[in-house]
Amino acid sequence: MSDYPLLDSVAAPQQVHHFSLVQMEQLALEVRQFLIDSVSATGGHFSSNLGTVELTVALMHHFDFLVDRIVWDVGHQAYPYKILTGRKDRFPTLRRHHGLSGFLKREESIYDHFGAGHASTSISAALGMATARDLQSKDHTCIAVIGDGSMTAGMAFEGLNQAGYLETRKFMVILNDNDMSINPNVGSLQGYLNQMISGQYYKRWRDRIEHAIKTIPVESVSRRLARVAKWSEESFKRIAVPGLLFEDLGFSYLGPVNGHDVAAVLRALGEAKERMLEGPVLLHVQTKKGFGYDPAVKDPLKWHGVGAFDAESGEMTKAAVDPARPTPPSYTAVFGNTLTELARRDEKIVAITAAMLDGTGLNIFQKAHPARCFDVGIAEQHAVTFAAGLAAEGLRPVAAIYSTFLQRGFDQVLHDVCLQNLPVTFAMDRGGIVGADGPTHHGLYDLAFLRCMPNLILMAPKDENELRQMLFTALYCNRPAALRYPRGNGLGVALQEPISALPIGKGELLREGDQLLLAALGTLVAPALQVAARLEKEGISCAVINARFVKPLDADLLSHWTRRTRAVVAMEEGCAPGGFTSAVAELLADQGLERPLLRCAVPDHIVHHGDQAILMEEEGLGPIALYERIRDFHRKLPRA
Ligand SMILES: Cc1ncc(C[n+]2csc(CCOP(=O)(O)OP(=O)(O)O)c2C)c(N)n1
């Protein structure tokens, strides 16, 4: 007999319209059990999904998502939605190559009305849909579900601002408030939401009034004044309701409601449906990350995204380690430790993260230098300009932002940092192909979108030691500087002490040769050396350059070795349009160097999700593909 008899019987989400409360509660239990069983086998986002089970079931009861529209912010909490919209049987393939995506994707299901992966887009997208609906005289409901973490972004408020102004009907924002981002949520907005939940909002105002009354000398309290004071308290009672902020923005506020009580959520959604006929509604739902699975409730940060684990014990499955070959530290850890160490000697160093304290390694820095570490929330644009302000006053800010999330701050990097030549360092983790998170998270575009920025120094290290040197170089070059490094572990090289700066704009010749020049950047330097060694055995001699700098490019070194070889291979783990290999092509053209050029970079298409190594091969950047491509390129060269 199946562990999920009721869930198995749900062939289409519309069946849930007809379920009784008892059936819906049972369905929620089974969805939760299915989630635990399934994610423990595959890994994936976990604690956020355990928090949305009851909400999803209740939504399915009230709405028909073949007609109504729903946008899940980020999408990492939408596994219950996927399970109930016909994708349950594909869960064993979750986040695998050609398998189910870990986020929502329009091409994956007709129920996925909008794709995401980056935070805080849901309100704008759902409002756009509602506006399109109105212009086309349709009548369905449009819903955005957004977490309290994602609500910290300016973009979320830009959406609220417009929705309140438009007075859009049949439009609802569900604020899924679990008091957590990935790390604990930060900022004054969270304080405001917490006050609503605890009833503190009204109490604070009452205390203030009481205090004001008490400070008036007794003899001067005329009866009239006493009446006014009493009236003020009553008025505050009326206006100091939870959600005043949202009410003032033009929303009808409902809540807070316990998001794990199916009956309560059903009631709230029923009321929301009524109120939505008048204008936009904000439903505040309080949930718990990890609800229903104790280890995840106790440590929601650790359980935000997980690998496979034992569901019974909560033990994470560990990869087998060969004791003779210890695993090198991750680039993230090397970055976090190095910055922490440098900041001990230089009190001008400050660090900024946009809600990715642990992900960027700044948790290490925060422990050592709490007053100099700033988590600004999911607010990359603000993070960049905040860093610019710090730099303008003489500090040395390091904005540690994943490559993919810095895309949010394009104009801020240009307008607030580069045009003013302010010494901000951008530490971009997760550069290149990241794997299971897929297209929204690959860090493929950074080199292309930063290479056009005036004043900026742009680098990528070949190993973890060079990462340290580049960080040091960036910190003390007195200009904007960015370094990008990959997800995963370093190469296991020795970390040199003391850390030294690199000469700016100078590459490194690693190997001499007279047939091919392999000009490689960052993660592709080691594979370039391997290919060169292999081709050498076949009689093809290759020079290898570690470019180090995409900007300024080492034009002298590259053109010198171009002249000494017959053809050039440029290699980067980034998008082909506009990145390092483009820079090499431009250099050859500008200098009139007529050489055949092979560009090994990610072609102009979407890279899907899956295992990092498989994707690298598929994009022609894995060790096998690189060897074959370069060998074939050499074969096809005109005879010398
Ligand atoms: C622009 C952007 N920055 C950072 C992230 C990384 N990220 C993914 S989920 C998340 C936390 C979201 O918190 P919340 O919205 O409260 O959802 P919860 O996981 O608590 O349900 C963050 C910071 C992202 N996806 N997009």
XYZ file of C-alpha atoms and ligand atoms in Angstrom:
666
model
C 0.000 0.000 0.000
C 1.287 3.443 -0.903
C 2.492 5.832 1.803
C 0.536 8.598 0.091
C -2.859 7.134 -0.879
C -4.755 10.423 -1.087
C -1.917 12.244 -2.847
C -1.655 9.400 -5.361
C -5.325 9.835 -6.149
C -4.854 13.507 -7.090
C -4.438 13.390 -10.853
C -5.231 17.097 -11.297
C -5.144 19.968 -8.805
C -8.777 20.818 -9.587
C -9.778 17.747 -7.542
C -8.774 19.652 -4.413
C -11.700 22.084 -4.990
C -14.003 19.313 -3.828
C -11.979 18.085 -0.847
C -13.303 18.375 2.699
C -11.193 20.004 5.423
C -10.237 16.576 6.760
C -9.128 15.470 3.307
C -7.091 18.631 2.835
C -5.383 18.128 6.177
C -4.618 14.561 5.178
C -3.349 15.726 1.788
C -1.018 18.202 3.487
C 0.395 15.446 5.689
C 1.048 13.244 2.679
C 2.606 16.040 0.609
C 4.942 16.784 3.531
C 5.892 13.117 3.884
C 6.463 12.872 0.145
C 8.710 15.932 0.287
C 10.798 14.478 3.085
C 11.125 11.097 1.372
C 11.876 12.600 -1.985
C 14.315 15.401 -1.109
C 16.184 13.102 1.293
C 17.005 10.977 -1.778
C 17.846 13.718 -4.286
C 18.788 16.764 -2.241
C 17.312 20.161 -3.048
C 15.659 23.093 -1.335
C 14.022 21.775 1.777
C 13.037 23.893 4.765
C 11.228 26.578 2.734
C 9.129 23.893 1.022
C 8.082 22.309 4.296
C 6.733 25.746 5.206
C 4.380 26.153 2.224
C 2.549 22.802 2.246
C -0.710 23.876 3.917
C -0.776 27.185 2.049
C -0.439 25.374 -1.285
C -3.229 22.921 -0.517
C -5.528 25.752 0.575
C -4.706 27.752 -2.567
C -5.552 24.733 -4.713
C -8.927 24.529 -2.975
C -9.864 28.130 -3.669
C -8.324 28.704 -7.100
C -7.929 26.948 -10.411
C -4.446 27.538 -11.694
C -5.374 26.569 -15.201
C -7.174 29.902 -15.217
C -5.943 31.871 -12.219
C -2.318 32.965 -12.138
C 0.217 32.427 -9.397
C 3.805 33.656 -9.223
C 5.994 32.078 -6.552
C 8.834 34.386 -5.649
C 12.253 32.742 -6.257
C 10.399 29.449 -6.715
C 12.515 27.468 -4.270
C 9.471 26.981 -2.003
C 7.174 25.705 -4.761
C 7.876 21.962 -4.574
C 4.429 21.314 -3.009
C 2.923 23.201 -5.951
C 4.930 21.074 -8.372
C 3.879 17.908 -6.570
C 0.203 18.848 -6.852
C 0.383 19.989 -10.473
C 1.237 16.662 -12.030
C 4.984 16.485 -11.476
C 5.160 14.198 -8.454
C 6.450 11.227 -10.402
C 9.331 13.239 -11.798
C 10.711 14.141 -8.376
C 13.432 11.460 -8.475
C 14.958 13.549 -11.308
C 14.847 16.819 -9.354
C 17.677 19.200 -10.344
C 19.323 16.427 -12.398
C 20.422 16.877 -15.998
C 17.262 16.804 -18.168
C 15.240 16.334 -14.959
C 12.764 18.460 -13.086
C 13.906 22.014 -12.436
C 14.367 23.155 -8.847
C 12.418 26.318 -9.703
C 9.337 27.103 -11.735
C 9.753 27.206 -15.481
C 7.223 28.200 -18.095
C 8.343 25.468 -20.464
C 8.070 22.793 -17.768
C 4.348 23.033 -17.024
C 1.235 24.958 -18.009
C 0.838 25.605 -14.302
C 4.112 27.562 -14.173
C 2.926 30.990 -15.151
C 6.239 32.709 -14.525
C 9.790 31.486 -14.074
C 12.193 32.710 -11.412
C 15.268 31.867 -9.379
C 16.234 35.386 -8.396
C 14.223 36.959 -5.605
C 11.613 39.693 -5.391
C 10.155 39.644 -8.908
C 6.768 38.092 -8.072
C 4.734 41.200 -7.251
C 5.766 43.013 -10.431
C 5.135 39.954 -12.600
C 1.745 39.149 -11.059
C 0.716 42.795 -11.307
C 1.704 42.817 -14.978
C -0.460 39.744 -15.478
C -3.388 41.335 -13.654
C -3.068 44.471 -15.761
C -2.935 42.409 -18.976
C -6.025 40.571 -17.773
C -7.903 43.838 -17.245
C -6.880 45.227 -20.623
C -8.135 42.034 -22.240
C -11.404 42.011 -20.275
C -10.695 38.742 -18.524
C -11.664 37.987 -14.959
C -9.273 35.540 -13.282
C -7.284 36.160 -10.098
C -3.551 36.926 -10.024
C -1.508 36.039 -6.957
C 2.093 36.655 -5.880
C 3.546 34.591 -3.030
C 6.594 36.276 -1.560
C 8.742 35.531 1.496
C 9.706 38.062 4.147
C 13.310 37.810 2.917
C 12.362 38.601 -0.660
C 10.184 41.435 0.595
C 13.353 43.292 1.651
C 14.163 44.159 -1.962
C 13.301 47.526 -3.395
C 11.725 45.789 -6.381
C 9.022 44.251 -4.178
C 8.077 47.719 -2.976
C 8.116 49.082 -6.506
C 5.423 46.506 -7.288
C 3.370 47.308 -4.179
C 3.654 50.995 -4.954
C 2.146 50.578 -8.397
C -0.517 48.059 -7.386
C -1.852 50.319 -4.637
C -1.943 53.213 -7.048
C -3.743 51.231 -9.753
C -6.165 49.795 -7.157
C -5.919 46.547 -9.073
C -8.824 44.189 -8.333
C -8.547 40.427 -8.028
C -4.881 40.811 -7.203
C -3.363 39.417 -4.022
C 0.088 39.394 -2.489
C 0.621 36.589 0.007
C 3.439 37.455 2.367
C 4.861 34.137 3.545
C 6.558 35.297 6.729
C 8.829 32.750 8.402
C 11.199 35.284 9.963
C 14.023 33.848 7.882
C 15.770 34.649 4.641
C 18.472 31.982 4.102
C 20.165 33.409 7.166
C 17.870 35.073 9.706
C 16.110 37.920 7.960
C 17.442 41.404 8.668
C 16.206 44.966 8.576
C 13.573 47.164 10.105
C 10.787 45.721 7.935
C 11.229 42.372 9.681
C 10.958 44.167 13.024
C 7.686 45.691 11.843
C 6.298 42.309 10.740
C 7.313 40.716 14.021
C 5.511 43.423 15.944
C 2.334 42.658 14.026
C 2.644 39.004 14.834
C 3.264 39.548 18.518
C 0.683 42.314 18.865
C 3.497 44.665 19.875
C 2.566 47.239 17.271
C -0.548 48.403 19.068
C 1.084 48.011 22.508
C 3.986 50.253 21.540
C 1.684 53.067 20.531
C -0.451 52.667 23.662
C 2.664 52.789 25.838
C 3.780 55.943 24.101
C 0.418 57.635 24.687
C 0.349 56.523 28.305
C 3.818 57.872 28.757
C 2.824 61.181 27.170
C -0.188 61.496 29.484
C 1.860 60.661 32.554
C 4.386 63.348 31.766
C 1.687 66.041 31.828
C 1.572 67.587 35.377
C -1.540 66.331 37.204
C -2.803 69.791 38.094
C -2.821 70.806 34.432
C -4.882 67.873 33.309
C -8.206 69.500 32.790
C -11.165 67.280 32.156
C -11.072 68.345 28.563
C -7.435 67.313 28.133
C -8.162 63.982 29.775
C -10.967 63.460 27.291
C -8.639 64.292 24.391
C -6.052 61.844 25.715
C -8.670 59.120 26.018
C -9.910 59.910 22.527
C -6.327 59.696 21.198
C -5.888 56.260 22.671
C -9.127 55.066 21.118
C -8.157 56.528 17.766
C -4.806 54.835 17.903
C -6.543 51.597 18.752
C -8.519 52.032 15.570
C -5.716 53.100 13.300
C -2.764 51.263 14.826
C -3.963 47.993 13.372
C -1.472 45.490 12.047
C -0.610 46.126 8.446
C -1.005 49.868 8.519
C 2.014 50.182 6.233
C 0.342 48.029 3.587
C -3.034 49.691 4.123
C -1.373 53.049 3.521
C 0.092 51.698 0.296
C -3.432 50.942 -0.911
C -3.746 47.271 0.048
C -6.384 45.690 2.175
C -4.364 43.880 4.851
C -5.432 40.494 6.200
C -3.668 38.532 8.898
C -1.441 37.456 10.389
C -2.787 33.950 9.945
C -1.176 30.681 11.028
C 0.016 29.217 7.732
C 0.054 25.654 9.050
C -3.587 25.651 10.090
C -5.401 24.583 6.922
C -8.790 25.750 8.207
C -7.421 29.180 9.127
C -5.718 29.641 5.765
C -8.877 28.538 3.950
C -10.903 31.085 5.882
C -8.389 33.836 5.188
C -8.295 33.050 1.473
C -12.106 33.072 1.412
C -12.123 36.526 2.960
C -9.353 37.666 0.618
C -11.467 36.636 -2.364
C -14.232 38.945 -1.140
C -11.935 41.853 -0.412
C -10.100 41.463 -3.710
C -13.244 42.575 -5.504
C -12.577 46.069 -4.147
C -8.848 46.316 -4.743
C -5.484 44.679 -3.961
C -5.155 42.485 -0.877
C -2.102 41.597 1.164
C -2.501 38.383 3.118
C 0.105 37.954 5.843
C 0.713 34.266 6.513
C 2.982 33.182 9.322
C 4.864 29.949 8.682
C 7.841 28.043 10.038
C 10.728 26.988 7.887
C 11.152 23.222 8.174
C 7.683 22.712 9.699
C 7.018 19.034 10.376
C 10.643 17.904 10.297
C 12.389 18.557 13.598
C 16.026 18.822 12.486
C 14.988 21.446 9.898
C 12.919 23.414 12.409
C 15.901 23.492 14.770
C 18.370 24.600 12.109
C 16.508 26.088 9.122
C 19.700 27.659 7.745
C 21.482 24.309 7.447
C 18.363 22.778 5.903
C 17.614 25.584 3.418
C 19.270 23.660 0.605
C 20.624 20.170 1.221
C 22.243 17.185 -0.420
C 20.834 13.700 0.159
C 20.228 12.734 3.802
C 18.863 9.958 5.946
C 15.242 10.891 6.631
C 15.072 8.870 9.860
C 18.131 10.257 11.592
C 18.549 13.567 9.798
C 22.178 12.654 9.045
C 23.466 14.300 5.870
C 25.054 11.881 3.413
C 28.746 12.701 3.184
C 30.842 12.186 0.079
C 33.526 9.550 0.583
C 36.865 11.183 1.407
C 40.257 9.640 0.750
C 42.249 10.324 3.972
C 45.470 10.358 1.941
C 44.122 13.226 -0.181
C 42.349 15.766 1.976
C 39.735 17.877 0.223
C 41.072 21.353 -0.580
C 39.163 24.268 0.947
C 36.382 25.867 -1.066
C 37.042 29.141 -2.848
C 34.318 30.601 -0.634
C 36.164 29.622 2.554
C 39.503 30.893 1.226
C 37.863 34.212 0.404
C 36.144 34.467 3.813
C 39.291 33.570 5.753
C 41.571 35.818 3.723
C 39.345 38.862 4.050
C 38.972 38.243 7.778
C 42.739 38.000 8.155
C 43.415 41.144 6.090
C 40.805 43.063 8.085
C 42.706 42.312 11.298
C 45.553 44.418 9.955
C 43.458 47.063 8.253
C 40.491 48.512 10.040
C 39.299 50.291 6.906
C 38.158 47.005 5.426
C 34.396 46.508 5.637
C 32.262 43.787 4.096
C 28.795 43.786 2.575
C 26.505 40.918 1.665
C 23.026 40.918 0.168
C 21.437 38.166 2.289
C 24.135 35.615 1.517
C 26.227 35.681 4.664
C 27.083 31.981 4.734
C 26.971 31.495 0.980
C 29.682 34.088 0.403
C 31.885 33.056 3.356
C 31.273 36.381 5.106
C 29.940 34.490 8.131
C 33.634 33.970 8.959
C 34.274 37.703 8.654
C 31.189 38.558 10.686
C 32.331 36.447 13.633
C 35.651 38.266 13.769
C 34.510 41.778 12.828
C 30.767 42.055 13.527
C 30.689 45.850 13.458
C 32.289 45.935 10.024
C 30.010 43.386 8.372
C 26.704 44.453 6.811
C 23.926 42.180 5.616
C 21.650 44.539 3.698
C 18.943 41.998 2.840
C 18.109 40.854 -0.683
C 19.050 44.246 -2.048
C 21.994 43.965 -4.413
C 21.504 47.386 -5.967
C 21.501 48.998 -2.562
C 24.502 46.888 -1.498
C 26.562 48.289 -4.376
C 25.668 51.932 -3.784
C 26.005 51.516 -0.014
C 29.532 50.221 -0.690
C 30.164 53.229 -2.934
C 29.199 55.531 -0.075
C 31.529 53.730 2.305
C 34.354 54.046 -0.244
C 33.632 57.741 -0.806
C 34.419 58.310 2.872
C 37.730 56.492 2.775
C 36.879 52.913 3.748
C 37.757 49.804 1.747
C 34.446 48.056 1.139
C 34.217 44.556 -0.258
C 30.821 43.695 -1.721
C 30.621 39.909 -1.785
C 27.835 39.102 -4.212
C 27.346 35.981 -6.316
C 28.095 36.609 -9.964
C 24.478 35.975 -10.981
C 23.038 38.335 -8.363
C 25.379 41.188 -9.234
C 23.457 41.365 -12.520
C 20.898 43.239 -10.434
C 23.409 45.995 -9.744
C 24.626 46.756 -13.268
C 23.763 50.449 -13.202
C 24.945 50.877 -9.632
C 28.345 49.383 -10.482
C 28.623 51.712 -13.459
C 26.968 54.883 -12.158
C 27.860 54.818 -8.480
C 31.214 53.071 -8.477
C 33.036 53.099 -11.814
C 32.101 56.541 -13.098
C 33.257 57.981 -9.765
C 36.322 55.725 -9.706
C 35.572 54.614 -6.156
C 37.670 51.828 -4.659
C 35.005 49.180 -4.133
C 35.985 45.527 -4.441
C 33.439 43.128 -5.902
C 34.016 39.529 -4.852
C 31.890 37.444 -7.185
C 31.477 33.887 -6.016
C 29.770 31.220 -8.184
C 31.324 32.526 -11.402
C 30.822 30.065 -14.280
C 28.540 27.049 -14.517
C 27.046 26.324 -11.086
C 25.163 23.099 -11.821
C 21.865 22.039 -10.251
C 20.365 25.515 -9.752
C 20.466 26.029 -13.501
C 20.014 28.938 -15.900
C 18.979 31.574 -13.375
C 22.064 30.925 -11.277
C 24.926 30.256 -13.679
C 27.507 33.004 -13.327
C 28.160 33.302 -17.033
C 27.578 36.948 -17.795
C 29.780 38.851 -15.319
C 32.875 39.153 -17.509
C 30.775 40.404 -20.396
C 28.760 42.964 -18.478
C 31.686 44.258 -16.450
C 34.259 44.439 -19.231
C 32.660 47.571 -20.629
C 32.919 49.502 -17.371
C 35.477 52.309 -17.312
C 38.066 52.317 -14.499
C 37.256 48.749 -13.422
C 39.926 46.095 -12.942
C 38.500 42.675 -13.743
C 40.234 39.442 -12.721
C 39.718 35.691 -12.378
C 42.122 33.475 -10.392
C 43.488 30.172 -11.642
C 43.546 28.720 -8.100
C 42.840 29.586 -4.469
C 46.256 31.125 -3.874
C 45.727 33.504 -6.756
C 42.303 34.330 -5.341
C 44.070 35.622 -2.222
C 46.504 37.631 -4.302
C 43.695 39.104 -6.393
C 41.719 40.072 -3.314
C 44.808 41.814 -1.947
C 45.426 43.504 -5.308
C 41.825 44.687 -5.489
C 41.834 46.083 -1.969
C 44.912 48.225 -2.489
C 44.669 49.360 -6.118
C 42.552 52.409 -5.195
C 40.157 51.764 -8.065
C 37.014 49.724 -8.591
C 38.004 46.087 -8.924
C 36.159 42.823 -9.390
C 37.297 39.242 -9.071
C 35.213 36.211 -9.947
C 35.810 32.684 -8.775
C 33.904 29.436 -9.053
C 31.652 27.355 -6.850
C 33.427 24.411 -5.277
C 36.828 23.515 -3.972
C 40.202 24.985 -4.817
C 42.963 23.001 -6.468
C 44.808 22.219 -3.242
C 47.769 24.530 -3.868
C 49.854 26.057 -1.067
C 48.699 29.429 0.196
C 51.642 31.809 0.092
C 52.444 34.036 3.047
C 52.627 36.947 3.130
C 50.024 37.668 0.474
C 51.441 39.752 -2.326
C 49.797 42.035 -4.863
C 49.843 41.103 -8.540
C 51.121 43.553 -11.142
C 47.940 45.043 -12.604
C 47.203 44.041 -16.187
C 49.949 41.428 -16.344
C 49.297 37.836 -17.325
C 51.560 34.894 -16.593
C 53.343 32.706 -19.120
C 53.080 29.138 -17.847
C 54.519 27.225 -20.763
C 56.357 27.986 -23.966
C 55.441 26.476 -27.330
C 55.407 27.287 -31.035
C 52.276 25.718 -32.533
C 49.312 26.933 -30.534
C 48.854 29.660 -27.976
C 46.357 28.625 -25.296
C 45.232 31.841 -23.591
C 43.145 30.780 -20.615
C 41.320 32.501 -17.815
C 40.443 31.389 -14.283
C 39.053 27.867 -14.043
C 40.239 27.007 -17.544
C 43.941 27.564 -16.833
C 44.455 24.129 -15.250
C 42.633 22.300 -18.097
C 44.676 24.332 -20.624
C 47.879 23.029 -19.046
C 46.554 19.468 -19.159
C 45.594 19.773 -22.826
C 49.012 21.259 -23.602
C 50.774 18.372 -21.870
C 48.697 15.838 -23.800
C 49.180 17.531 -27.164
C 52.906 17.809 -26.534
C 53.035 14.010 -26.523
C 51.401 14.079 -29.950
C 54.028 16.470 -31.219
C 51.963 19.647 -30.934
C 53.710 22.218 -28.835
C 51.534 24.767 -27.038
C 52.343 27.968 -25.194
C 50.006 28.547 -22.247
C 49.156 31.927 -20.756
C 47.230 32.470 -17.557
C 45.569 35.768 -18.481
C 44.649 36.739 -14.893
C 43.189 40.085 -16.024
C 40.281 40.442 -18.399
C 40.702 44.158 -17.962
C 43.236 45.593 -18.416
C 44.154 42.776 -20.766
C 47.850 41.961 -21.061
C 48.063 43.011 -24.703
C 51.884 42.792 -24.814
C 52.126 39.232 -23.554
C 49.230 37.989 -25.660
C 50.356 39.613 -28.889
C 53.978 38.531 -28.345
C 52.987 34.858 -28.048
C 50.443 35.153 -30.812
C 53.274 36.174 -33.097
C 55.390 33.221 -31.954
C 52.663 30.627 -32.636
C 50.468 29.646 -35.596
C 47.030 29.925 -34.001
C 45.301 31.020 -30.830
C 42.859 29.268 -28.527
C 41.123 31.566 -26.033
C 39.353 29.858 -23.128
C 36.937 31.045 -20.437
C 34.057 29.694 -18.364
C 31.751 32.504 -19.366
C 29.414 33.525 -22.156
C 31.064 33.907 -25.541
C 29.486 37.264 -26.420
C 31.475 39.995 -24.772
C 33.721 38.172 -22.325
C 37.405 37.266 -22.182
C 37.524 35.426 -25.484
C 35.840 38.426 -27.123
C 38.569 40.592 -25.647
C 41.213 38.360 -27.240
C 39.424 38.488 -30.603
C 39.288 42.282 -30.396
C 42.967 42.436 -29.523
C 43.951 40.340 -32.550
C 41.766 42.496 -34.799
C 43.008 45.773 -33.327
C 46.634 44.758 -33.696
C 46.193 43.340 -37.195
C 47.328 39.892 -36.039
C 45.897 37.502 -38.586
C 45.755 34.192 -36.787
C 43.078 31.502 -36.721
C 41.262 31.815 -33.403
C 39.281 29.142 -31.547
C 37.070 30.582 -28.827
C 36.235 28.102 -26.115
C 33.425 29.766 -24.167
C 29.750 29.143 -23.504
C 27.873 29.752 -26.758
C 25.003 32.219 -26.926
C 22.326 29.902 -25.589
C 20.766 28.884 -22.267
C 22.695 26.398 -20.171
C 20.215 24.199 -18.334
C 20.559 22.590 -14.917
C 22.387 19.432 -13.973
C 25.716 18.127 -12.802
C 28.462 20.722 -13.198
C 30.897 18.309 -14.878
C 28.287 17.088 -17.379
C 27.316 20.641 -18.289
C 30.958 21.643 -18.739
C 31.465 18.809 -21.229
C 28.217 19.670 -22.989
C 29.368 23.274 -23.408
C 32.687 22.097 -24.795
C 34.613 23.199 -21.715
C 35.195 19.915 -19.875
C 38.593 18.220 -20.128
C 37.529 15.712 -22.809
C 35.742 18.269 -24.980
C 38.552 20.791 -24.711
C 41.196 18.288 -25.731
C 39.184 17.128 -28.747
C 38.247 20.621 -29.882
C 41.787 21.932 -29.660
C 43.282 18.867 -31.321
C 40.768 19.127 -34.190
C 41.354 22.851 -34.491
C 45.067 22.182 -34.879
C 44.433 19.453 -37.466
C 42.444 21.835 -39.606
C 45.074 24.573 -39.612
C 46.608 25.303 -43.015
C 49.975 23.550 -43.350
C 52.852 25.626 -42.026
C 18.356 38.534 -6.224
C 18.626 37.356 -5.349
N 19.529 37.463 -4.346
C 19.783 36.399 -3.555
C 19.130 35.210 -3.740
C 19.485 34.003 -2.914
N 18.324 33.549 -2.123
C 17.566 32.512 -2.496
S 16.314 32.219 -1.446
C 16.798 33.480 -0.450
C 16.040 33.766 0.799
C 14.617 34.046 0.524
O 13.971 34.284 1.733
P 12.407 34.352 1.758
O 11.907 35.141 0.621
O 11.997 34.799 3.111
O 11.953 32.874 1.496
P 12.074 31.600 2.485
O 13.212 30.787 1.970
O 12.287 32.097 3.863
O 10.781 30.902 2.309
C 17.936 34.115 -0.946
C 18.626 35.224 -0.293
C 18.223 35.138 -4.808
N 17.578 34.010 -5.106
N 17.996 36.214 -5.583
